[in-house]
Short mmCIF file of C-alpha atoms in Angstrom, two decimals:
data_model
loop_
_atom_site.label_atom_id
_atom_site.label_comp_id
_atom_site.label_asym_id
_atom_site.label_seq_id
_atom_site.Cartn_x
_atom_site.Cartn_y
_atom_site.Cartn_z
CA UNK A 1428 -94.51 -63.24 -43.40
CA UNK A 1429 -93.55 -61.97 -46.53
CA UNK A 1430 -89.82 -61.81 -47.04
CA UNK A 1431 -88.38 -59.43 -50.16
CA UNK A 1432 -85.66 -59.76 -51.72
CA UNK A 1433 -82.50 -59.95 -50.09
CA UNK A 1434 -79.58 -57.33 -50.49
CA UNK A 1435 -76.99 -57.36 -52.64
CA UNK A 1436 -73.75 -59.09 -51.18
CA UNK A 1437 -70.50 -57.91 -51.40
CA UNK A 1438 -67.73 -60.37 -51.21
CA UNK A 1439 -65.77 -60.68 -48.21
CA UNK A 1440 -62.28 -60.32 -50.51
CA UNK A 1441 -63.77 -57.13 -52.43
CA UNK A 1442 -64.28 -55.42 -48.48
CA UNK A 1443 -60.28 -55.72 -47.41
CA UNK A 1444 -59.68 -54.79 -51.28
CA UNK A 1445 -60.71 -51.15 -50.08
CA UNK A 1446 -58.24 -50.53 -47.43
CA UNK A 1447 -55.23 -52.69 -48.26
CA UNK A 1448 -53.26 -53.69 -50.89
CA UNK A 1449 -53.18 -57.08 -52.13
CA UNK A 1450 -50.56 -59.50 -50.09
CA UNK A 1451 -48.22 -59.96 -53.10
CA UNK A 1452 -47.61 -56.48 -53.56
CA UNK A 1453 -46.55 -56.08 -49.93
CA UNK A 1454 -44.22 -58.50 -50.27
CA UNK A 1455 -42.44 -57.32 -53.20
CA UNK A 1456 -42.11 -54.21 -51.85
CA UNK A 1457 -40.41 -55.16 -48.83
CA UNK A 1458 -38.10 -56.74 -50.19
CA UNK A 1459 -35.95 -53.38 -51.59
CA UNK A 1460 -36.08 -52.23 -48.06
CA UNK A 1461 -35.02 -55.22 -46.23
CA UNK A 1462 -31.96 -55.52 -49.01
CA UNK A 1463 -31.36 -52.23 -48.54
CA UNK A 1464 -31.14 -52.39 -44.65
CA UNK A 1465 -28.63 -55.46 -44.81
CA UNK A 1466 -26.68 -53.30 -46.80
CA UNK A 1467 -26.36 -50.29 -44.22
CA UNK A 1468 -25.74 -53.36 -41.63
CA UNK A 1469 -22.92 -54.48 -43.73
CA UNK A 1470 -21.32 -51.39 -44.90
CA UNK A 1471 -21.42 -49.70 -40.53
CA UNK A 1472 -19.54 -53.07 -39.92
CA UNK A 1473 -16.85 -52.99 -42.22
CA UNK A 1474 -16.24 -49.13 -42.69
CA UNK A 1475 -13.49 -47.55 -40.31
CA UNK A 1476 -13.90 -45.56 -37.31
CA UNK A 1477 -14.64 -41.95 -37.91
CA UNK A 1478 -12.05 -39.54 -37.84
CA UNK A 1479 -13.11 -37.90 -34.44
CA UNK A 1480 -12.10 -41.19 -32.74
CA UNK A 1481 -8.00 -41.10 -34.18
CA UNK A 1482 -5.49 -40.28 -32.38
CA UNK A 1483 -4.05 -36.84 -32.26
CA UNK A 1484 -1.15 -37.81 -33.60
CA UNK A 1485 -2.23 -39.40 -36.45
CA UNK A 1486 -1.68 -36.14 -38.56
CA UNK A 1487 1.89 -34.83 -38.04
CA UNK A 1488 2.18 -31.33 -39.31
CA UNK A 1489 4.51 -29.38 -37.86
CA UNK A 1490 3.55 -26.30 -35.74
CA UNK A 1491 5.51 -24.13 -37.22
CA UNK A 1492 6.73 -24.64 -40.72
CA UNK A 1493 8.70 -21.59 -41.40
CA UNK A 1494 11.15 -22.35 -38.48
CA UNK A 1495 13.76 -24.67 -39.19
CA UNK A 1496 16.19 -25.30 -36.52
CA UNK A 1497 19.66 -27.01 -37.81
CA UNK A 1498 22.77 -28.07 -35.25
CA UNK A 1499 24.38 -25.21 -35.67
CA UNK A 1500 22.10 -22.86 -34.65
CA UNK A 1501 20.07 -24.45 -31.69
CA UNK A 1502 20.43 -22.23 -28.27
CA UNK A 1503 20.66 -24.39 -25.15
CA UNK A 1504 19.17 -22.58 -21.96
CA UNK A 1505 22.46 -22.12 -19.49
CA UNK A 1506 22.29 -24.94 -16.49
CA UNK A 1507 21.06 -23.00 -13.38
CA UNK A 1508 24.04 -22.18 -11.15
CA UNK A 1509 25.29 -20.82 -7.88
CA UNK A 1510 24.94 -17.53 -8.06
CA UNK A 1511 27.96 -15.14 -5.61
CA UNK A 1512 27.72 -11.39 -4.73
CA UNK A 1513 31.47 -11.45 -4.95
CA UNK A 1514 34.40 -13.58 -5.31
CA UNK A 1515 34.77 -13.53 -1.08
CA UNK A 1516 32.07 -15.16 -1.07
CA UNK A 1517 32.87 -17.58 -3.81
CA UNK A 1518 35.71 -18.49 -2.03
CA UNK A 1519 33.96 -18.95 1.36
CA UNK A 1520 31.51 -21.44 -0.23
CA UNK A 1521 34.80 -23.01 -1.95
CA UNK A 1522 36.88 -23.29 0.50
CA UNK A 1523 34.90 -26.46 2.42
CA UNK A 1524 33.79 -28.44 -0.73
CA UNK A 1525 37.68 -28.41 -2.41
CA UNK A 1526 40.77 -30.33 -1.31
CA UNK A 1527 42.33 -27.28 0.74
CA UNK A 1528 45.82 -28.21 -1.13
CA UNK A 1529 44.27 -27.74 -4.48
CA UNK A 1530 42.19 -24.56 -3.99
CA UNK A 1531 45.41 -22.89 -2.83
CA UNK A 1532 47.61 -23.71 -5.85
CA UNK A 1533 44.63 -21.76 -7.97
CA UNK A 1534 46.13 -18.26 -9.27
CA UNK A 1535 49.70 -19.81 -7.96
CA UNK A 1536 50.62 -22.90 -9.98
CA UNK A 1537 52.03 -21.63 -13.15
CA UNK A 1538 49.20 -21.93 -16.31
CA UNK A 1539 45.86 -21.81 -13.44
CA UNK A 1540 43.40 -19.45 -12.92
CA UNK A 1541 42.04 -17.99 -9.38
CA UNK A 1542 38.65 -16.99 -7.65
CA UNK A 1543 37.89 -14.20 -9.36
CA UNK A 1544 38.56 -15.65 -12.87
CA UNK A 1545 36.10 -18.14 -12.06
CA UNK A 1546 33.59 -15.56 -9.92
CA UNK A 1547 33.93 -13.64 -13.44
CA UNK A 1548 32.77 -16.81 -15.39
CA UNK A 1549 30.00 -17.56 -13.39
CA UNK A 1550 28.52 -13.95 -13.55
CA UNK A 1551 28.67 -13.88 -17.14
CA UNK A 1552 26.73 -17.34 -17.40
CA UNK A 1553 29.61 -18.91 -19.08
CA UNK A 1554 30.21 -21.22 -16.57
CA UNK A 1555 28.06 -22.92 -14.10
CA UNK A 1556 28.23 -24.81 -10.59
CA UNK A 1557 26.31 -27.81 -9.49
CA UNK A 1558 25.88 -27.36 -5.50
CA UNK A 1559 27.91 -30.70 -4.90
CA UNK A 1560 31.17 -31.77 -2.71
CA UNK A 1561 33.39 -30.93 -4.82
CA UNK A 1562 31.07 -29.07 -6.78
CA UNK A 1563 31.28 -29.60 -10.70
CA UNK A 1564 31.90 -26.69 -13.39
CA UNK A 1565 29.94 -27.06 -16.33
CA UNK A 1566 31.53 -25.07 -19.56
CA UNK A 1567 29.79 -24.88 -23.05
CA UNK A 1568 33.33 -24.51 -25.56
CA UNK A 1569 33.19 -24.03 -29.32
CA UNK A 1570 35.96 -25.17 -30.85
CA UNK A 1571 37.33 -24.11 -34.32
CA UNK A 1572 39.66 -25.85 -36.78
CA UNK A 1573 40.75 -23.05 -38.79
CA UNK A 1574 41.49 -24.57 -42.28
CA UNK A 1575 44.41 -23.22 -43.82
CA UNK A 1576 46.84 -24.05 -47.26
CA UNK A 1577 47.05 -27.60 -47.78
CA UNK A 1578 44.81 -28.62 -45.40
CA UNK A 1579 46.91 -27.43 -42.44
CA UNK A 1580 44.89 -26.94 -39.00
CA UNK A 1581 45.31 -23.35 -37.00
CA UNK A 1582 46.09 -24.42 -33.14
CA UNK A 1583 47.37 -22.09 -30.49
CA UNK A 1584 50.66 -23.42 -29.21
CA UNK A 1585 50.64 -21.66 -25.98
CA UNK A 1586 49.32 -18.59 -24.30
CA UNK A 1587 50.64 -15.63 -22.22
CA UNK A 1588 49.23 -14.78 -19.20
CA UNK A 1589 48.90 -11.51 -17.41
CA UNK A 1590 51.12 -12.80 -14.55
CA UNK A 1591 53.87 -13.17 -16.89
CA UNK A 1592 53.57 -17.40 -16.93
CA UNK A 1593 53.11 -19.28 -19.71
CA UNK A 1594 50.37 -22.11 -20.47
CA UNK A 1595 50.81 -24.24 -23.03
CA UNK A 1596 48.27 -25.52 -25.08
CA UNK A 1597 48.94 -26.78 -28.76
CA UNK A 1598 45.08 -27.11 -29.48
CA UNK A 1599 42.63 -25.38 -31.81
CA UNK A 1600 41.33 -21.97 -31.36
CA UNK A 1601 38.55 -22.29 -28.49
CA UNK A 1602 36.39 -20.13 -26.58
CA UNK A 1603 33.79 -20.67 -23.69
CA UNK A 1604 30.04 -19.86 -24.71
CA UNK A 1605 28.05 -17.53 -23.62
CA UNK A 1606 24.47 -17.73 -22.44
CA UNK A 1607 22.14 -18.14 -24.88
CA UNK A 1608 24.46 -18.13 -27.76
CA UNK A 1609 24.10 -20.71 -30.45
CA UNK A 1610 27.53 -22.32 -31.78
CA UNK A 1611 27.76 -20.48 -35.15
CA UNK A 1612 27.65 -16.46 -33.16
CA UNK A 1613 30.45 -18.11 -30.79
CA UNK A 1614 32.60 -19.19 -33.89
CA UNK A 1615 32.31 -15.45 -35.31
CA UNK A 1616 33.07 -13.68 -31.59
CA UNK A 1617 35.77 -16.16 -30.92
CA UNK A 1618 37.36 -15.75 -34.36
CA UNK A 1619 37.12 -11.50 -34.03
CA UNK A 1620 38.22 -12.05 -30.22
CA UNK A 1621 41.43 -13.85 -30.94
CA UNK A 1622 42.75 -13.26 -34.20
CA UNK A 1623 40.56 -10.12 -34.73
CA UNK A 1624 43.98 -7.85 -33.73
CA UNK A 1625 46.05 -9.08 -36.86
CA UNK A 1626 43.60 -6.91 -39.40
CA UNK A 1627 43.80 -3.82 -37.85
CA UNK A 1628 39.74 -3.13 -37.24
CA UNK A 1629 39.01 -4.71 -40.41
CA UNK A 1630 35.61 -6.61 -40.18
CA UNK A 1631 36.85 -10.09 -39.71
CA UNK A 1632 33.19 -11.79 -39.83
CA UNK A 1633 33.49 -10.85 -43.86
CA UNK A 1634 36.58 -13.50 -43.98
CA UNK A 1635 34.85 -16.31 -41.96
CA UNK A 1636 33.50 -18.86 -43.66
CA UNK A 1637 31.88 -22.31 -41.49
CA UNK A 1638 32.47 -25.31 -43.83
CA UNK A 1639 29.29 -27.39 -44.16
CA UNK A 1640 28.41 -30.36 -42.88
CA UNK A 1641 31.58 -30.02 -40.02
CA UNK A 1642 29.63 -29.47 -36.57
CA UNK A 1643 29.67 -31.77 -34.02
CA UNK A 1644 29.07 -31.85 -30.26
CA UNK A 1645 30.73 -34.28 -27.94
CA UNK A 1646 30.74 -34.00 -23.82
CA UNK A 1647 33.81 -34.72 -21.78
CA UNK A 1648 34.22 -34.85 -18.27
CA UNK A 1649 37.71 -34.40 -16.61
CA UNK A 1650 39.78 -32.26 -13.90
CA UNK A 1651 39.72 -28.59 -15.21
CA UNK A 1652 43.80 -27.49 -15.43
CA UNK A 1653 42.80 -23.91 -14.83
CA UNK A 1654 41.40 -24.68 -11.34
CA UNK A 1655 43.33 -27.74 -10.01
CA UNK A 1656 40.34 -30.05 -7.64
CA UNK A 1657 37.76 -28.99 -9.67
CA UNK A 1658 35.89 -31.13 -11.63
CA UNK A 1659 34.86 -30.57 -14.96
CA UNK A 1660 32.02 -30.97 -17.35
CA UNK A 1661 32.47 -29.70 -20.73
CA UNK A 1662 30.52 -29.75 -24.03
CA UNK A 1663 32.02 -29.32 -26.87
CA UNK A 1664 30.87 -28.26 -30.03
CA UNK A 1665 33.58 -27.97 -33.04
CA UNK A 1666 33.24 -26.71 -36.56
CA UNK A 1667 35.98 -26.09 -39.39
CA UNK A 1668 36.28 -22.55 -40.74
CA UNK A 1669 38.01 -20.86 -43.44
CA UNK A 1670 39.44 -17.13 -42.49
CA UNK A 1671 40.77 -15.11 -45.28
CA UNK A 1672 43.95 -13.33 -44.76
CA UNK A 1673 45.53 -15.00 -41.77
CA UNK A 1674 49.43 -15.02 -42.49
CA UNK A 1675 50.88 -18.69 -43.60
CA UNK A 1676 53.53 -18.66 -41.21
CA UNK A 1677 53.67 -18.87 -37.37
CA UNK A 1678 51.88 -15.12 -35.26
CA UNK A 1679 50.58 -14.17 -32.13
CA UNK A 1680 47.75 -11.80 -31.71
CA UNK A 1681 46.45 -9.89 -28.51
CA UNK A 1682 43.40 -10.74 -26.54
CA UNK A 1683 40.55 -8.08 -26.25
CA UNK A 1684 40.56 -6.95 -22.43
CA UNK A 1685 37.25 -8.04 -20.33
CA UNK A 1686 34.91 -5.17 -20.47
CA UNK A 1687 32.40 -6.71 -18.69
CA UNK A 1688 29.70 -5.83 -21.11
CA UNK A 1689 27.55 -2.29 -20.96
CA UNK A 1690 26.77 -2.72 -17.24
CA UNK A 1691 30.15 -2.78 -15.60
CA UNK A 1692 31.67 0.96 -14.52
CA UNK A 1693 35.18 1.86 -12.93
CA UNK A 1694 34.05 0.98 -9.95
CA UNK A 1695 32.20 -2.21 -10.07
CA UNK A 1696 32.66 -6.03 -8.24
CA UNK A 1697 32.76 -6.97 -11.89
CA UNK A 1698 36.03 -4.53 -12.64
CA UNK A 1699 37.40 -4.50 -9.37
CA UNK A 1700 37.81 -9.09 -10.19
CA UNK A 1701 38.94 -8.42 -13.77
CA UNK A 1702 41.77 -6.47 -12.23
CA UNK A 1703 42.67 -9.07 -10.13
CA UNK A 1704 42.09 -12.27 -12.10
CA UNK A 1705 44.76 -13.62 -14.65
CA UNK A 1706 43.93 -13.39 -17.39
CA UNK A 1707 45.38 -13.86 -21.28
CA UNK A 1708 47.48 -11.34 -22.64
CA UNK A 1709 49.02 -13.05 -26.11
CA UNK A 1710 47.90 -15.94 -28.30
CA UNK A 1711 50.80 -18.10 -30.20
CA UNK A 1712 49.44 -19.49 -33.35
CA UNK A 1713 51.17 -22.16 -35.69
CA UNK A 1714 50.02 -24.39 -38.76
CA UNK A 1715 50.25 -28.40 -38.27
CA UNK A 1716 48.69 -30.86 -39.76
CA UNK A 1717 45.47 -31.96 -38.63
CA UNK A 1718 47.08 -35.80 -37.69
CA UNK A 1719 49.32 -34.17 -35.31
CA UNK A 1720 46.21 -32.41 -33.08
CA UNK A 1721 45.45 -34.37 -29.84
CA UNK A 1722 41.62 -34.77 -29.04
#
């Protein structure tokens, strides 16, 4: 048997050589990528949460930047109220929630107001009732110490009224809000309302001038002396106010009649009650000094 030479053979080592690398160079390269990967590991577990996952109150802009609402000029929505087609029927729903000596004395008693006043006060949203035995009247009042020479404080000493009494009163000039009506408007209507007849037409808001920094609001709750049994919930927000012009020594001025706005003719509920209601016909003013005003 004759037997040739045998082939040529090629190391097992020099075969793998062909399709891999060599076993040191794989591990040297791995090792970038595993550092690398501990790395991410590390960096996911100590970074924050993403921003999606913060509250929605983390960032507190405000809504509206432009607006900026100070005391003196937030509106407060009026309370809801009772609402009357007429003072009869006012009185009817009166009549069994009221101690029946009290409600008669209203319009009688020397200094109080009657049903219609009040029907009146309701229907222009300055006043309101909670449905409630005895029901309680809820009054928004701006009050305004009038700043005069030396520091002296405006108050009106006592009114007269249309049915020829007199209430006294010895307190600073103050006026029931209306609906809607922030407390700086009510200082400027209440001002040109009650002193406005001492400059002859002359535009009173040019001499009014709200000292800064001098509104406050306070509540009180007490029996209301113009309607004797009634409860009485008032808030009360005060300023001080220069008016130019006023004389230095004691006046009176005139009140403004009730006009009952654009709505009201000759004929309506609304003119019909002012006619019968009493109603304010002269303001006494005086200068004291602000130690002598009660609270």
């Amino acid at each position: 048997m004759f037997v040739g030479p045998s082939p040529p053979h090629t190391p097992l080592v020099n075969r793998r050589n062909n399709n891999h690398r060599p076993r040191n160079a794989t591990v040297t390269s791995a090792l970038p990528d595993l550092f690398l990967a501990a790395v991410s590991l590390l960096f996911l577990w100590s970074s924050p949460k993403p921003l999606l996952s913060l509250p929605p109150n983390r960032f507190s802009f405000p809504l509206n930047p432009r607006r900026r609402i100070t005391a003196m000029s937030r509106r407060s929505p009026p309370p809801p109220s009772q609402r009357f087609a007429n003072p009869q029927s006012l009185s009817d729903w009166l009549e069994s929630r009221l101690p029946s000596d009290s409600f008669a004395a209203w319009g009688v008693k020397p200094g109080t107001k009657n049903v219609h006043n009040l029907w009146l006060e309701l229907s222009d949203g300055e006043t309101s009732l909670a449905d409630s035995t005895p029901p309680v009247r809820t009054v928004n009042v701006v009050t305004v110490r009038v700043i005069g020479k030396n520091g002296r404080i405006l108050v009106e000493a006592h009114q007269e009224l249309s049915d020829g009494s007199i209430r006294d009163r010895f307190r600073p000039l103050s006026e029931k809000m209306k609906p809607e009506e922030s407390p700086d408007e009510a200082v400027f209507r209440a001002i040109k309302e009650e002193l406005g007849s001492i400059f002859n037409g002359d535009d009173v808001g040019q001499r009014i001038r709200i000292l800064p920094g001098t509104y406050s609001r306070r509540v009180e709750e007490r029996n209301s002396l113009s309607y004797p049994g009634l409860p009485a919930r008032y808030a009360l927000h005060s300023v001080d106010a220069t008016v130019e012009g006023l004389p230095e020594e004691d006046f009176c001025t005139d009140e403004k009649e009730y006009d009952g706005g654009d709505s009201t003719t000759e004929d309506s509920v609304e003119t019909r009650a002012a006619g019968k209601a009493v109603t304010v016909k002269r303001h006494y003013w005086k200068w004291v000094s602000p130690d002598s005003i009660r609270s």
